[in-house]
Amino acid sequence: MQISRNSSAAAVTPASKPAASGGSDDTAALQKQLRDLTDQLKETSSDTSLNAKAREQKTRLLQAQIQAVQAQIAAIQRQKQQEQIESQRDNADASTPPPAAKNGQADKQRGSAVNGLGANVDTFA
């Protein structure tokens, strides 16, 4: 069983790279890595230098790496989506007047009706 050390090591190293920042650079790098892994998988299927068992193992390894990269991309996309939702929520909260201001305006309107003509009428018994 011979598995090329160069292709396996090169494929493993970038897949373990953390994508903590969540930027578009990370997504672009992961998408490039995904293309490279897919190309390696295609090459593996036609590689005659490997016996069947080694080819199968290499194929499984590449498929696992592809799944890991896809999961990282999905995680970054979910993080971006969550940040957008929070940003929209923050913007909506900033543009909506606080509830106390709304109630204060309603109180002023009610107060002026109460303090109108009927508030100063003297009654004689």
mmCIF file of C-alpha atoms in Angstrom:
data_model
loop_
_atom_site.group_PDB
_atom_site.id
_atom_site.type_symbol
_atom_site.label_atom_id
_atom_site.label_comp_id
_atom_site.label_asym_id
_atom_site.label_seq_id
_atom_site.Cartn_x
_atom_site.Cartn_y
_atom_site.Cartn_z
ATOM 1 C CA MET A 1 0.000 0.000 0.000
ATOM 2 C CA GLN A 2 1.571 3.243 -1.148
ATOM 3 C CA ILE A 3 -0.014 6.589 -0.567
ATOM 4 C CA SER A 4 1.844 9.544 -1.894
ATOM 5 C CA ARG A 5 3.047 11.558 1.057
ATOM 6 C CA ASN A 6 3.134 14.840 -0.861
ATOM 7 C CA SER A 7 -0.486 14.866 -1.949
ATOM 8 C CA SER A 8 -1.818 13.670 1.419
ATOM 9 C CA ALA A 9 0.279 16.053 3.499
ATOM 10 C CA ALA A 10 -0.494 19.014 1.270
ATOM 11 C CA ALA A 11 -4.188 18.284 1.456
ATOM 12 C CA VAL A 12 -4.273 17.796 5.215
ATOM 13 C CA THR A 13 -2.365 20.893 6.260
ATOM 14 C CA PRO A 14 -4.674 23.582 4.824
ATOM 15 C CA ALA A 15 -7.829 21.744 5.894
ATOM 16 C CA SER A 16 -6.842 22.103 9.528
ATOM 17 C CA LYS A 17 -6.380 25.859 9.164
ATOM 18 C CA PRO A 18 -8.807 27.617 11.502
ATOM 19 C CA ALA A 19 -11.277 29.996 9.919
ATOM 20 C CA ALA A 20 -11.960 32.073 13.002
ATOM 21 C CA SER A 21 -12.094 35.501 11.385
ATOM 22 C CA GLY A 22 -14.976 34.597 9.087
ATOM 23 C CA GLY A 23 -13.851 36.998 6.358
ATOM 24 C CA SER A 24 -14.301 36.591 2.635
ATOM 25 C CA ASP A 25 -10.595 35.816 2.346
ATOM 26 C CA ASP A 26 -11.157 32.701 4.437
ATOM 27 C CA THR A 27 -14.087 31.655 2.266
ATOM 28 C CA ALA A 28 -12.121 32.218 -0.928
ATOM 29 C CA ALA A 29 -9.165 30.226 0.406
ATOM 30 C CA LEU A 30 -11.451 27.385 1.457
ATOM 31 C CA GLN A 31 -13.173 27.359 -1.931
ATOM 32 C CA LYS A 32 -9.789 27.151 -3.669
ATOM 33 C CA GLN A 33 -8.807 24.325 -1.337
ATOM 34 C CA LEU A 34 -12.085 22.586 -2.160
ATOM 35 C CA ARG A 35 -11.309 22.803 -5.886
ATOM 36 C CA ASP A 36 -7.802 21.419 -5.279
ATOM 37 C CA LEU A 37 -9.141 18.508 -3.256
ATOM 38 C CA THR A 38 -11.745 17.764 -5.919
ATOM 39 C CA ASP A 39 -9.020 17.743 -8.578
ATOM 40 C CA GLN A 40 -6.946 15.377 -6.438
ATOM 41 C CA LEU A 41 -9.948 13.104 -6.047
ATOM 42 C CA LYS A 42 -10.403 12.981 -9.828
ATOM 43 C CA GLU A 43 -6.712 12.205 -10.299
ATOM 44 C CA THR A 44 -6.865 9.455 -7.687
ATOM 45 C CA SER A 45 -9.597 7.620 -9.543
ATOM 46 C CA SER A 46 -7.388 7.325 -12.609
ATOM 47 C CA ASP A 47 -4.077 6.766 -10.772
ATOM 48 C CA THR A 48 -2.712 3.412 -11.900
ATOM 49 C CA SER A 49 0.347 3.565 -9.637
ATOM 50 C CA LEU A 50 -1.838 2.731 -6.617
ATOM 51 C CA ASN A 51 -3.358 -0.661 -5.934
ATOM 52 C CA ALA A 52 -7.116 -0.852 -5.370
ATOM 53 C CA LYS A 53 -6.935 -0.770 -1.572
ATOM 54 C CA ALA A 54 -4.591 2.233 -1.484
ATOM 55 C CA ARG A 55 -6.731 4.049 -4.055
ATOM 56 C CA GLU A 56 -9.821 3.399 -1.945
ATOM 57 C CA GLN A 57 -8.117 4.692 1.211
ATOM 58 C CA LYS A 58 -6.874 7.808 -0.543
ATOM 59 C CA THR A 59 -10.335 8.388 -1.993
ATOM 60 C CA ARG A 60 -11.909 8.144 1.470
ATOM 61 C CA LEU A 61 -9.315 10.502 2.907
ATOM 62 C CA LEU A 62 -9.949 13.081 0.190
ATOM 63 C CA GLN A 63 -13.711 12.761 0.593
ATOM 64 C CA ALA A 64 -13.379 13.339 4.337
ATOM 65 C CA GLN A 65 -11.227 16.408 3.711
ATOM 66 C CA ILE A 66 -13.745 17.717 1.186
ATOM 67 C CA GLN A 67 -16.526 17.311 3.746
ATOM 68 C CA ALA A 68 -14.467 19.107 6.389
ATOM 69 C CA VAL A 69 -13.799 22.050 4.065
ATOM 70 C CA GLN A 70 -17.476 22.198 3.084
ATOM 71 C CA ALA A 71 -18.400 22.265 6.773
ATOM 72 C CA GLN A 72 -15.968 25.145 7.379
ATOM 73 C CA ILE A 73 -17.463 27.104 4.472
ATOM 74 C CA ALA A 74 -20.980 26.486 5.794
ATOM 75 C CA ALA A 75 -19.926 27.614 9.281
ATOM 76 C CA ILE A 76 -18.481 30.847 7.902
ATOM 77 C CA GLN A 77 -21.654 31.478 5.911
ATOM 78 C CA ARG A 78 -23.828 30.868 8.978
ATOM 79 C CA GLN A 79 -21.647 33.243 10.991
ATOM 80 C CA LYS A 80 -21.958 35.955 8.336
ATOM 81 C CA GLN A 81 -25.714 35.464 8.180
ATOM 82 C CA GLN A 82 -25.996 35.709 11.970
ATOM 83 C CA GLU A 83 -23.932 38.909 11.957
ATOM 84 C CA GLN A 84 -26.221 40.383 9.286
ATOM 85 C CA ILE A 85 -29.318 39.502 11.318
ATOM 86 C CA GLU A 86 -27.833 41.097 14.435
ATOM 87 C CA SER A 87 -26.808 44.169 12.474
ATOM 88 C CA GLN A 88 -30.311 44.549 11.048
ATOM 89 C CA ARG A 89 -31.790 44.087 14.516
ATOM 90 C CA ASP A 90 -29.447 46.750 15.929
ATOM 91 C CA ASN A 91 -30.361 49.155 13.119
ATOM 92 C CA ALA A 92 -34.082 48.550 13.677
ATOM 93 C CA ASP A 93 -33.709 49.104 17.423
ATOM 94 C CA ALA A 94 -31.806 52.342 16.848
ATOM 95 C CA SER A 95 -34.481 53.753 14.503
ATOM 96 C CA THR A 96 -37.438 52.870 16.770
ATOM 97 C CA PRO A 97 -38.176 55.398 19.521
ATOM 98 C CA PRO A 98 -38.129 53.953 23.017
ATOM 99 C CA PRO A 99 -41.520 52.903 24.449
ATOM 100 C CA ALA A 100 -41.383 55.641 27.116
ATOM 101 C CA ALA A 101 -41.383 58.340 24.433
ATOM 102 C CA LYS A 102 -44.474 56.883 22.788
ATOM 103 C CA ASN A 103 -46.288 56.668 26.100
ATOM 104 C CA GLY A 104 -45.263 60.196 27.003
ATOM 105 C CA GLN A 105 -46.811 61.561 23.812
ATOM 106 C CA ALA A 106 -50.037 59.687 24.464
ATOM 107 C CA ASP A 107 -50.098 60.983 28.051
ATOM 108 C CA LYS A 108 -49.714 64.569 26.819
ATOM 109 C CA GLN A 109 -52.654 64.140 24.455
ATOM 110 C CA ARG A 110 -54.828 62.660 27.209
ATOM 111 C CA GLY A 111 -53.698 65.343 29.640
ATOM 112 C CA SER A 112 -54.673 68.177 27.334
ATOM 113 C CA ALA A 113 -58.155 66.694 26.926
ATOM 114 C CA VAL A 114 -58.562 66.397 30.688
ATOM 115 C CA ASN A 115 -57.172 69.881 31.308
ATOM 116 C CA GLY A 116 -59.443 71.383 28.646
ATOM 117 C CA LEU A 117 -62.738 73.179 29.258
ATOM 118 C CA GLY A 118 -64.230 70.635 31.621
ATOM 119 C CA ALA A 119 -61.345 70.807 34.055
ATOM 120 C CA ASN A 120 -62.078 74.380 35.234
ATOM 121 C CA VAL A 121 -65.858 74.303 35.623
ATOM 122 C CA ASP A 122 -67.189 75.303 39.021
ATOM 123 C CA THR A 123 -70.271 73.546 40.189
ATOM 124 C CA PHE A 124 -72.694 75.076 42.714
ATOM 125 C CA ALA A 125 -74.844 73.016 44.898
#
